[in-house]
Tab-separated table of C-alpha atoms in Angstrom:
chain	number	residue	atom	x	y	z
I	1	UNK	CA	-22.011	15.869	25.036
I	2	UNK	CA	-20.704	14.121	21.936
I	3	UNK	CA	-19.138	10.694	22.199
I	4	UNK	CA	-16.319	9.519	19.942
I	5	UNK	CA	-17.357	6.611	17.743
I	6	UNK	CA	-14.582	4.635	16.043
I	7	UNK	CA	-15.740	3.212	12.726
I	8	UNK	CA	-14.639	0.001	11.022
I	9	UNK	CA	-13.227	0.335	7.502
I	10	UNK	CA	-16.460	-0.999	6.019
I	11	UNK	CA	-18.457	1.962	7.398
I	12	UNK	CA	-15.938	4.723	6.717
I	13	UNK	CA	-17.033	5.455	3.148
I	14	UNK	CA	-20.499	6.286	4.511
I	15	UNK	CA	-18.878	8.883	6.818
I	16	UNK	CA	-16.748	10.548	4.142
I	17	UNK	CA	-13.765	8.326	4.924
I	18	UNK	CA	-13.414	9.373	8.574
I	19	UNK	CA	-11.948	6.849	11.036
I	20	UNK	CA	-13.995	8.271	13.899
I	21	UNK	CA	-16.874	10.686	14.294
I	22	UNK	CA	-18.443	12.586	17.210
I	23	UNK	CA	-22.075	11.746	17.924
I	24	UNK	CA	-24.509	12.922	20.616
I	25	UNK	CA	-26.280	10.497	22.937
I	26	UNK	CA	-26.587	9.350	26.547
I	27	UNK	CA	-26.802	5.620	25.830
I	28	UNK	CA	-25.253	3.269	23.302
I	29	UNK	CA	-28.611	3.021	21.540
I	30	UNK	CA	-29.034	6.783	21.355
I	31	UNK	CA	-25.524	7.241	19.977
I	32	UNK	CA	-25.961	4.541	17.330
I	33	UNK	CA	-29.393	5.849	16.332
I	34	UNK	CA	-27.936	9.348	15.993
I	35	UNK	CA	-24.985	7.940	14.040
I	36	UNK	CA	-27.288	6.356	11.474
I	37	UNK	CA	-29.407	9.533	11.319
I	38	UNK	CA	-26.232	11.518	10.654
I	39	UNK	CA	-24.959	9.018	8.056
I	40	UNK	CA	-28.011	7.361	6.465
I	41	UNK	CA	-25.718	5.126	4.372
I	42	UNK	CA	-25.214	3.071	7.559
I	43	UNK	CA	-28.909	2.208	7.799
I	44	UNK	CA	-29.348	-1.497	8.523
I	45	UNK	CA	-25.629	-2.027	9.150
I	46	UNK	CA	-25.311	-1.096	12.833
I	47	UNK	CA	-28.740	-1.432	14.413
I	48	UNK	CA	-31.771	-3.278	13.134
I	49	UNK	CA	-35.315	-1.984	12.685
I	50	UNK	CA	-36.180	-2.729	16.318
I	51	UNK	CA	-33.219	-0.698	17.596
I	52	UNK	CA	-31.177	-3.757	18.625
I	53	UNK	CA	-27.546	-4.233	17.727
I	54	UNK	CA	-27.045	-5.781	14.308
I	55	UNK	CA	-26.235	-9.476	14.641
I	56	UNK	CA	-22.936	-9.209	12.760
I	57	UNK	CA	-21.603	-6.169	14.590
I	58	UNK	CA	-19.732	-5.925	17.883
I	59	UNK	CA	-19.804	-2.638	19.776
I	60	UNK	CA	-17.369	-1.799	22.543
I	61	UNK	CA	-17.643	0.845	25.215
I	62	UNK	CA	-13.946	1.531	25.736
I	63	UNK	CA	-12.661	-2.064	26.272
I	64	UNK	CA	-15.962	-3.795	26.986
I	65	UNK	CA	-18.370	-5.487	24.618
I	66	UNK	CA	-21.688	-3.733	25.282
I	67	UNK	CA	-23.542	-7.051	24.968
I	68	UNK	CA	-21.946	-7.927	28.308
I	69	UNK	CA	-22.949	-4.577	29.814
I	70	UNK	CA	-26.515	-3.395	29.278
I	71	UNK	CA	-26.544	-3.577	25.485
I	72	UNK	CA	-28.081	-0.569	23.781
I	73	UNK	CA	-29.217	0.735	27.189
I	74	UNK	CA	-25.619	1.086	28.415
I	75	UNK	CA	-24.957	4.666	29.563
I	76	UNK	CA	-22.165	6.597	27.861
I	77	UNK	CA	-20.354	9.787	28.843
I	78	UNK	CA	-18.239	12.373	27.100
I	79	UNK	CA	-14.975	10.670	28.063
I	80	UNK	CA	-16.087	7.313	26.663
I	81	UNK	CA	-15.260	5.882	23.261
I	82	UNK	CA	-17.480	3.560	21.305
I	83	UNK	CA	-15.842	1.228	18.796
I	84	UNK	CA	-17.795	-0.641	16.155
I	85	UNK	CA	-16.235	-3.731	14.577
I	86	UNK	CA	-17.661	-6.397	12.305
I	87	UNK	CA	-18.131	-9.881	13.709
I	88	UNK	CA	-15.626	-12.043	11.808
I	89	UNK	CA	-16.605	-15.662	11.275
I	90	UNK	CA	-16.916	-18.381	8.662
I	91	UNK	CA	-15.441	-21.781	8.037
I	92	UNK	CA	-15.447	-24.803	5.763
I	93	UNK	CA	-18.681	-26.046	7.385
I	94	UNK	CA	-20.841	-28.954	6.318
I	95	UNK	CA	-20.127	-32.057	4.267
I	96	UNK	CA	-20.440	-30.263	0.923
I	97	UNK	CA	-16.716	-29.675	0.935
I	98	UNK	CA	-15.976	-26.450	-0.906
I	99	UNK	CA	-13.764	-27.170	-3.858
I	100	UNK	CA	-12.184	-24.945	-6.409
I	101	UNK	CA	-14.727	-24.607	-9.247
B	1	UNK	CA	-2.971	-8.146	-4.918
B	2	UNK	CA	-1.984	-9.064	-1.396
B	3	UNK	CA	1.630	-8.483	-0.461
B	4	UNK	CA	2.852	-10.686	2.373
B	5	UNK	CA	6.294	-10.339	3.932
B	6	UNK	CA	7.697	-13.817	4.513
B	7	UNK	CA	7.597	-13.352	8.306
B	8	UNK	CA	3.885	-12.495	8.212
B	9	UNK	CA	3.190	-15.479	5.942
B	10	UNK	CA	5.113	-17.854	8.195
B	11	UNK	CA	3.474	-16.517	11.368
B	12	UNK	CA	0.055	-17.076	9.794
B	13	UNK	CA	0.790	-20.606	8.594
B	14	UNK	CA	2.378	-21.551	11.930
B	15	UNK	CA	-0.721	-20.357	13.801
B	16	UNK	CA	-2.900	-22.461	11.506
B	17	UNK	CA	-0.758	-25.570	12.102
B	18	UNK	CA	-0.775	-25.074	15.873
B	19	UNK	CA	-4.563	-24.805	15.764
B	20	UNK	CA	-5.057	-28.313	14.352
B	21	UNK	CA	-7.334	-30.245	14.498
B	22	UNK	CA	-9.543	-27.144	14.665
B	23	UNK	CA	-9.701	-24.340	12.169
B	24	UNK	CA	-7.453	-21.442	13.162
B	25	UNK	CA	-8.017	-17.779	12.405
B	26	UNK	CA	-6.492	-14.356	12.707
B	27	UNK	CA	-6.337	-10.883	11.252
B	28	UNK	CA	-3.859	-9.078	9.024
B	29	UNK	CA	-2.816	-5.499	9.726
B	30	UNK	CA	-1.340	-3.257	7.090
B	31	UNK	CA	-2.134	-0.718	4.391
B	32	UNK	CA	-5.542	-1.091	2.809
B	33	UNK	CA	-4.627	1.105	-0.165
B	34	UNK	CA	-1.632	-0.952	-1.271
B	35	UNK	CA	-2.756	-4.347	0.031
B	36	UNK	CA	0.504	-4.801	1.904
B	37	UNK	CA	0.222	-6.725	5.157
B	38	UNK	CA	2.711	-5.785	7.846
B	39	UNK	CA	1.449	-7.680	10.889
B	40	UNK	CA	-0.162	-11.035	11.574
B	41	UNK	CA	-2.542	-11.016	14.521
B	42	UNK	CA	-3.299	-14.621	15.484
B	43	UNK	CA	-6.618	-14.826	17.316
B	44	UNK	CA	-8.481	-17.503	19.208
B	45	UNK	CA	-11.135	-19.425	17.330
B	46	UNK	CA	-14.094	-19.042	19.677
B	47	UNK	CA	-16.000	-21.696	17.726
B	48	UNK	CA	-13.245	-24.228	18.594
B	49	UNK	CA	-14.320	-26.307	15.615
B	50	UNK	CA	-12.752	-28.074	12.630
B	51	UNK	CA	-15.476	-26.636	10.411
B	52	UNK	CA	-16.177	-23.145	11.718
B	53	UNK	CA	-14.291	-20.179	13.044
B	54	UNK	CA	-15.181	-17.057	14.973
B	55	UNK	CA	-12.489	-14.463	15.626
B	56	UNK	CA	-12.443	-13.603	19.343
B	57	UNK	CA	-14.005	-10.109	19.371
B	58	UNK	CA	-11.802	-8.872	22.236
B	59	UNK	CA	-8.686	-9.882	20.336
B	60	UNK	CA	-10.124	-8.237	17.231
B	61	UNK	CA	-10.491	-4.973	19.173
B	62	UNK	CA	-6.870	-5.177	20.387
B	63	UNK	CA	-5.591	-5.956	16.894
B	64	UNK	CA	-7.643	-3.131	15.410
B	65	UNK	CA	-6.253	-0.617	17.891
B	66	UNK	CA	-2.706	-1.808	17.324
B	67	UNK	CA	-3.061	-1.578	13.540
B	68	UNK	CA	-4.653	1.876	13.738
B	69	UNK	CA	-1.942	3.115	16.132
B	70	UNK	CA	0.646	1.948	13.603
B	71	UNK	CA	-1.046	4.170	11.020
B	72	UNK	CA	-2.738	1.340	9.141
B	73	UNK	CA	-5.786	-0.786	9.673
B	74	UNK	CA	-6.999	-4.339	9.648
B	75	UNK	CA	-6.865	-5.271	5.953
B	76	UNK	CA	-8.113	-8.828	6.062
B	77	UNK	CA	-8.717	-12.077	7.828
B	78	UNK	CA	-7.135	-15.488	7.457
B	79	UNK	CA	-8.350	-18.896	8.486
B	80	UNK	CA	-7.492	-22.491	7.821
B	81	UNK	CA	-9.475	-25.186	6.093
B	82	UNK	CA	-8.299	-28.396	7.659
B	83	UNK	CA	-9.605	-30.877	5.079
B	84	UNK	CA	-10.667	-28.831	2.075
B	85	UNK	CA	-9.244	-26.545	-0.604
B	86	UNK	CA	-7.995	-23.025	0.062
B	87	UNK	CA	-11.202	-21.657	-1.421
B	88	UNK	CA	-13.937	-19.663	0.354
B	89	UNK	CA	-16.893	-21.751	1.485
B	90	UNK	CA	-20.494	-20.532	1.229
B	91	UNK	CA	-20.226	-19.744	4.964
B	92	UNK	CA	-17.129	-17.624	4.344
B	93	UNK	CA	-18.867	-15.704	1.566
B	94	UNK	CA	-22.109	-15.200	3.474
B	95	UNK	CA	-20.263	-13.789	6.469
B	96	UNK	CA	-17.560	-11.755	4.700
B	97	UNK	CA	-17.797	-8.464	6.598
B	98	UNK	CA	-15.931	-5.990	4.417
B	99	UNK	CA	-15.545	-5.772	0.606
B	100	UNK	CA	-12.238	-3.900	0.983
B	101	UNK	CA	-10.643	-6.771	2.936
B	102	UNK	CA	-8.415	-9.583	1.745
B	103	UNK	CA	-9.724	-13.062	2.605
B	104	UNK	CA	-6.842	-15.468	3.028
B	105	UNK	CA	-7.359	-19.212	3.128
B	106	UNK	CA	-4.735	-21.633	4.380
B	107	UNK	CA	-5.480	-25.196	3.341
B	108	UNK	CA	-3.916	-27.874	5.526
B	109	UNK	CA	-5.401	-30.749	3.565
B	110	UNK	CA	-2.123	-31.707	1.925
B	111	UNK	CA	1.353	-32.086	3.411
B	112	UNK	CA	2.382	-28.591	2.295
B	113	UNK	CA	0.070	-25.755	3.438
B	114	UNK	CA	-1.509	-23.878	0.515
B	115	UNK	CA	-2.110	-20.117	0.913
B	116	UNK	CA	-4.476	-18.228	-1.377
B	117	UNK	CA	-6.152	-14.844	-1.153
B	118	UNK	CA	-9.521	-13.630	-2.392
B	119	UNK	CA	-11.679	-10.548	-2.639
B	120	UNK	CA	-15.327	-11.092	-1.777
B	121	UNK	CA	-17.658	-8.355	-3.019
B	122	UNK	CA	-21.441	-8.710	-2.982
B	123	UNK	CA	-21.125	-12.469	-2.736
B	124	UNK	CA	-18.760	-12.716	-5.733
B	125	UNK	CA	-15.410	-14.435	-5.130
B	126	UNK	CA	-12.320	-13.355	-7.020
B	127	UNK	CA	-8.887	-14.824	-6.391
B	128	UNK	CA	-6.024	-12.340	-6.252
B	129	UNK	CA	-2.258	-12.852	-6.548
B	130	UNK	CA	-0.250	-13.219	-3.341
B	131	UNK	CA	3.150	-11.547	-3.567
B	132	UNK	CA	5.587	-13.012	-1.059
B	133	UNK	CA	8.362	-10.664	0.060
B	134	UNK	CA	11.701	-12.037	1.183
B	135	UNK	CA	12.928	-15.573	1.516
């Protein structure tokens, strides 16, 4: 059964502009692998070469971050929704104070 | 260009001031095509640091759903620099997640907060005009 996957704006161009797509899979990992197979432009942006979640991506099964469930092994069903969002971080950091060039 | 209604601008700056001495952060909802922000979503800074910020992912999910339900999307992120210019740091550039977003910096170094907006594409920083709507 396909699972609905909600895409962040940064990945939508790779899926023809769609906000969400339907992808087959019984686990988070299977769904994300199938997603990338379906839209090869997402290669390297969602899962890494070893099949783990990309470091700068957060994936939610309905309301829950899958890293706090069973990660890519988390089971998904037809009534579930997966949402992919970028991790958003940064900051002034370090003593080399950024200044207008 | 980023268009900011005065209420959105003030909400953003107020959240940054309340967050002192740490950096504060949040997301902007609106229309990606026109660059008009309609909603400020203040978020927790999970890094709880004066030099780093991490948008709380759960709050990001809520903001994203709210913006999408309103027919728009998240169009950018804002954060404060507490002691430096309103200019993206190497950390900001390295971690910029989306080339279509607006990256807003609020500098609290001086008495008056300074708000500037940038596009960050493939590591290149370009400042863009901020159009304030209303008084």
